[in-house]
PDB file of C-alpha atoms in Angstrom:
ATOM      1  CA  MET A   1       7.464 115.206   2.553  1.00 75.00           C
ATOM      2  CA  THR A   2       5.394 118.092   1.285  1.00 88.00           C
ATOM      3  CA  PRO A   3       6.388 121.707   1.943  1.00 91.00           C
ATOM      4  CA  ALA A   4       3.343 122.157   4.201  1.00 91.00           C
ATOM      5  CA  LEU A   5       4.410 119.233   6.403  1.00 92.00           C
ATOM      6  CA  MET A   6       7.952 120.583   6.513  1.00 95.00           C
ATOM      7  CA  LEU A   7       6.541 123.906   7.683  1.00 95.00           C
ATOM      8  CA  ILE A   8       4.620 122.113  10.443  1.00 95.00           C
ATOM      9  CA  GLU A   9       7.835 120.363  11.519  1.00 96.00           C
ATOM     10  CA  ILE A  10       9.637 123.726  11.649  1.00 97.00           C
ATOM     11  CA  LEU A  11       6.778 125.200  13.702  1.00 97.00           C
ATOM     12  CA  ASP A  12       6.993 122.238  16.079  1.00 97.00           C
ATOM     13  CA  ILE A  13      10.725 122.823  16.563  1.00 97.00           C
ATOM     14  CA  LEU A  14      10.156 126.545  17.132  1.00 98.00           C
ATOM     15  CA  LEU A  15       7.436 125.825  19.697  1.00 98.00           C
ATOM     16  CA  THR A  16       9.814 123.458  21.498  1.00 98.00           C
ATOM     17  CA  VAL A  17      12.418 126.238  21.632  1.00 98.00           C
ATOM     18  CA  VAL A  18       9.777 128.673  22.947  1.00 98.00           C
ATOM     19  CA  ARG A  19       8.765 126.135  25.571  1.00 98.00           C
ATOM     20  CA  TRP A  20      12.346 125.831  26.828  1.00 98.00           C
ATOM     21  CA  ILE A  21      12.840 129.607  26.812  1.00 98.00           C
ATOM     22  CA  ILE A  22       9.747 130.023  29.001  1.00 98.00           C
ATOM     23  CA  ILE A  23      10.908 127.297  31.392  1.00 97.00           C
ATOM     24  CA  ILE A  24      14.444 128.681  31.656  1.00 97.00           C
ATOM     25  CA  GLN A  25      13.149 132.205  32.232  1.00 96.00           C
ATOM     26  CA  ALA A  26      10.751 131.018  34.958  1.00 94.00           C
ATOM     27  CA  ILE A  27      13.487 129.073  36.754  1.00 96.00           C
ATOM     28  CA  MET A  28      15.864 132.006  36.464  1.00 96.00           C
ATOM     29  CA  SER A  29      13.243 134.361  37.910  1.00 94.00           C
ATOM     30  CA  TRP A  30      12.913 132.060  40.942  1.00 93.00           C
ATOM     31  CA  LEU A  31      16.689 131.934  41.353  1.00 95.00           C
ATOM     32  CA  LEU A  32      16.831 135.722  41.210  1.00 94.00           C
ATOM     33  CA  ALA A  33      13.935 136.110  43.633  1.00 91.00           C
ATOM     34  CA  PHE A  34      15.586 133.873  46.234  1.00 93.00           C
ATOM     35  CA  ASN A  35      19.052 135.414  45.719  1.00 91.00           C
ATOM     36  CA  VAL A  36      20.584 132.157  44.511  1.00 94.00           C
ATOM     37  CA  ILE A  37      21.970 134.181  41.629  1.00 94.00           C
ATOM     38  CA  ASN A  38      22.153 137.947  41.412  1.00 91.00           C
ATOM     39  CA  ARG A  39      22.305 140.568  38.713  1.00 89.00           C
ATOM     40  CA  THR A  40      25.762 141.815  39.624  1.00 92.00           C
ATOM     41  CA  SER A  41      27.191 139.228  37.236  1.00 92.00           C
ATOM     42  CA  ASP A  42      27.363 140.473  33.655  1.00 95.00           C
ATOM     43  CA  PHE A  43      26.453 137.023  32.341  1.00 95.00           C
ATOM     44  CA  VAL A  44      23.337 136.792  34.530  1.00 95.00           C
ATOM     45  CA  THR A  45      22.250 140.313  33.565  1.00 96.00           C
ATOM     46  CA  THR A  46      22.766 139.669  29.859  1.00 96.00           C
ATOM     47  CA  LEU A  47      20.962 136.328  29.983  1.00 96.00           C
ATOM     48  CA  TRP A  48      18.060 137.805  31.964  1.00 96.00           C
ATOM     49  CA  MET A  49      17.656 140.761  29.589  1.00 97.00           C
ATOM     50  CA  THR A  50      17.760 138.427  26.579  1.00 97.00           C
ATOM     51  CA  LEU A  51      15.119 136.139  28.063  1.00 97.00           C
ATOM     52  CA  GLU A  52      12.958 139.149  28.986  1.00 96.00           C
ATOM     53  CA  ARG A  53      13.135 140.493  25.424  1.00 97.00           C
ATOM     54  CA  LEU A  54      12.248 137.085  23.987  1.00 96.00           C
ATOM     55  CA  THR A  55       9.325 136.385  26.293  1.00 96.00           C
ATOM     56  CA  GLU A  56       7.777 139.823  26.750  1.00 96.00           C
ATOM     57  CA  PRO A  57       6.036 139.828  23.312  1.00 96.00           C
ATOM     58  CA  LEU A  58       4.479 136.474  24.274  1.00 96.00           C
ATOM     59  CA  TYR A  59       3.461 137.608  27.745  1.00 96.00           C
ATOM     60  CA  ARG A  60       2.089 141.066  26.898  1.00 96.00           C
ATOM     61  CA  PRO A  61      -1.262 139.934  25.367  1.00 97.00           C
ATOM     62  CA  ILE A  62      -1.752 137.386  28.142  1.00 96.00           C
ATOM     63  CA  ARG A  63      -1.078 139.989  30.846  1.00 94.00           C
ATOM     64  CA  LYS A  64      -3.766 142.230  29.337  1.00 94.00           C
ATOM     65  CA  ILE A  65      -6.330 139.465  29.898  1.00 95.00           C
ATOM     66  CA  MET A  66      -5.097 137.974  33.189  1.00 92.00           C
ATOM     67  CA  PRO A  67      -6.128 139.535  36.496  1.00 91.00           C
ATOM     68  CA  ASP A  68      -3.369 141.015  38.645  1.00 86.00           C
ATOM     69  CA  PHE A  69      -2.281 138.633  41.394  1.00 87.00           C
ATOM     70  CA  GLY A  70       0.288 140.995  42.878  1.00 85.00           C
ATOM     71  CA  ALA A  71       3.697 139.360  43.202  1.00 83.00           C
ATOM     72  CA  LEU A  72       2.442 136.073  41.719  1.00 88.00           C
ATOM     73  CA  ASP A  73       2.841 136.087  37.935  1.00 90.00           C
ATOM     74  CA  LEU A  74       0.989 133.220  36.272  1.00 94.00           C
ATOM     75  CA  THR A  75       1.652 134.506  32.757  1.00 95.00           C
ATOM     76  CA  PRO A  76       4.541 132.082  32.007  1.00 96.00           C
ATOM     77  CA  MET A  77       2.382 129.138  33.031  1.00 96.00           C
ATOM     78  CA  VAL A  78      -0.476 130.285  30.781  1.00 97.00           C
ATOM     79  CA  ALA A  79       1.939 130.852  27.886  1.00 97.00           C
ATOM     80  CA  LEU A  80       3.431 127.402  28.439  1.00 97.00           C
ATOM     81  CA  ILE A  81      -0.019 125.787  28.426  1.00 97.00           C
ATOM     82  CA  ILE A  82      -0.850 127.570  25.165  1.00 97.00           C
ATOM     83  CA  VAL A  83       2.394 126.342  23.578  1.00 98.00           C
ATOM     84  CA  ILE A  84       1.721 122.777  24.754  1.00 97.00           C
ATOM     85  CA  ILE A  85      -1.821 122.872  23.332  1.00 97.00           C
ATOM     86  CA  LEU A  86      -0.529 124.191  20.027  1.00 97.00           C
ATOM     87  CA  GLN A  87       2.117 121.489  19.897  1.00 97.00           C
ATOM     88  CA  SER A  88       0.074 118.526  21.011  1.00 97.00           C
ATOM     89  CA  VAL A  89      -3.381 119.316  19.615  1.00 97.00           C
ATOM     90  CA  VAL A  90      -3.373 121.940  16.890  1.00 96.00           C
ATOM     91  CA  LEU A  91      -0.272 121.032  14.862  1.00 95.00           C
ATOM     92  CA  PRO A  92      -1.024 117.280  14.719  1.00 95.00           C
ATOM     93  CA  ARG A  93      -4.595 117.967  13.541  1.00 95.00           C
ATOM     94  CA  ILE A  94      -3.319 120.301  10.828  1.00 94.00           C
ATOM     95  CA  ALA A  95      -0.781 117.659   9.782  1.00 92.00           C
ATOM     96  CA  LEU A  96      -3.464 114.978   9.640  1.00 93.00           C
ATOM     97  CA  SER A  97      -5.702 117.180   7.542  1.00 92.00           C
ATOM     98  CA  LEU A  98      -2.844 117.813   5.130  1.00 89.00           C
ATOM     99  CA  ILE A  99      -2.123 114.104   4.822  1.00 87.00           C
ATOM    100  CA  GLY A 100      -5.790 113.452   4.206  1.00 80.00           C
ATOM    101  CA  LEU A 101      -6.647 111.249   7.161  1.00 67.00           C
TER     102      LEU A 101
END
């Protein structure tokens, strides 16, 4: 395996991790919104702040472009779609071009 293909594999793994972080943060935001869990727990607060710090750099450019829908935040869905497109379309095409097919 060439170093370029190994880099693509690493990027694919990182995008999978980003995908799960976005999903977990979205589910946790719903649980917080419906008071299934609350921020009085130190674990919940720490996890929420960590997820916010990880996802905010991804969401910030998208939020600049997206219109404001009030309480409805579609930014995680848009970020997730972008990650899925990168993983399923862009990376495989780059890998195929590196292989020479």
